[in-house]
Amino acid sequence: MSMNNLFKFSKGELVDLLVSTFAIALIFAWPRGFSFDLWFFILFIVYLFTVGAGFILHELAHRTVARHFGAWSEFKAWYEGLALGLILKIILGF
């Protein structure tokens, strides 16, 4: 397996990774209720980098191992799950 294959991303995969990272950071940073203040935006940026980096590295590790063993693997977002996570955070607070 060539190293070039490990770093090859489709446009759809990049979009799904970015949307998922944004959604997960939003879920983590969402305040109780709807009080969007400066603290929310600071937390969102922090979570975007910290949780986003961990999430992306984790998902790319799955993909790298699969490709190492000869399988084709690509990240696909589960938009219904991301929406459900955001709705639960808004309604229930977790």
C-alpha positions as CSV (number, residue, x, y, z in Angstrom):
1,M,0.0,0.0,0.0
2,S,1.4,3.4,-0.9
3,M,1.4,6.4,1.4
4,N,-0.3,8.3,-1.3
5,N,-3.4,6.1,-0.9
6,L,-3.6,7.0,2.8
7,F,-4.0,10.7,2.2
8,K,-6.4,10.5,-0.6
9,F,-9.8,12.1,0.2
10,S,-12.9,12.4,-1.8
11,K,-14.8,15.7,-1.8
12,G,-17.8,14.0,-0.1
13,E,-15.5,12.6,2.6
14,L,-14.0,16.0,3.4
15,V,-17.5,17.6,3.5
16,D,-18.7,14.9,5.9
17,L,-15.7,15.2,8.1
18,L,-16.1,19.0,8.3
19,V,-19.9,18.9,8.9
20,S,-19.5,16.2,11.6
21,T,-16.7,18.1,13.3
22,F,-18.7,21.3,13.3
23,A,-21.9,19.6,14.6
24,I,-20.0,17.7,17.4
25,A,-18.3,20.9,18.5
26,L,-21.7,22.7,18.5
27,I,-23.2,19.9,20.6
28,F,-20.5,20.1,23.2
29,A,-20.6,23.9,23.4
30,W,-24.4,24.4,23.3
31,P,-25.5,26.2,26.5
32,R,-28.5,25.2,28.6
33,G,-31.3,27.1,27.0
34,F,-30.5,29.7,24.3
35,S,-28.1,32.1,26.0
36,F,-25.5,32.7,23.4
37,D,-22.9,34.9,24.9
38,L,-19.2,35.4,24.3
39,W,-18.5,32.3,26.5
40,F,-20.5,30.1,24.1
41,F,-18.4,31.3,21.1
42,I,-15.1,30.8,23.1
43,L,-16.1,27.3,24.1
44,F,-17.2,26.5,20.5
45,I,-13.8,27.5,19.1
46,V,-12.0,25.5,21.8
47,Y,-14.2,22.4,21.2
48,L,-13.8,22.8,17.4
49,F,-10.1,22.4,17.8
50,T,-9.9,19.9,20.7
51,V,-12.8,17.6,20.1
52,G,-12.6,18.1,16.4
53,A,-8.9,17.0,16.3
54,G,-9.7,14.0,18.4
55,F,-12.7,13.1,16.3
56,I,-10.9,13.4,13.0
57,L,-7.8,11.5,14.1
58,H,-10.0,8.8,15.5
59,E,-12.1,8.4,12.3
60,L,-9.0,8.6,10.1
61,A,-7.3,5.8,12.2
62,H,-10.2,3.5,11.3
63,R,-9.8,4.4,7.7
64,T,-6.0,4.0,7.8
65,V,-6.2,0.5,9.3
66,A,-8.8,-0.6,6.8
67,R,-6.8,0.6,3.9
68,H,-3.6,-1.0,5.4
69,F,-5.4,-4.3,5.2
70,G,-6.5,-3.8,1.6
71,A,-10.1,-2.6,2.2
72,W,-11.5,0.6,0.8
73,S,-12.7,2.8,3.6
74,E,-14.2,6.3,3.6
75,F,-15.8,8.4,6.3
76,K,-19.5,8.9,5.8
77,A,-21.5,11.2,8.2
78,W,-24.7,10.0,9.7
79,Y,-26.7,13.2,9.5
80,E,-29.7,11.8,11.3
81,G,-27.5,10.9,14.3
82,L,-25.9,14.4,14.3
83,A,-29.3,16.0,14.2
84,L,-30.6,13.7,17.0
85,G,-27.5,14.6,19.1
86,L,-28.1,18.3,18.7
87,I,-31.9,18.0,19.4
88,L,-31.2,16.0,22.6
89,K,-28.7,18.6,23.7
90,I,-31.2,21.4,23.1
91,I,-34.2,19.7,24.7
92,L,-32.6,17.6,27.5
93,G,-29.3,19.4,28.0
94,F,-27.1,16.3,27.4
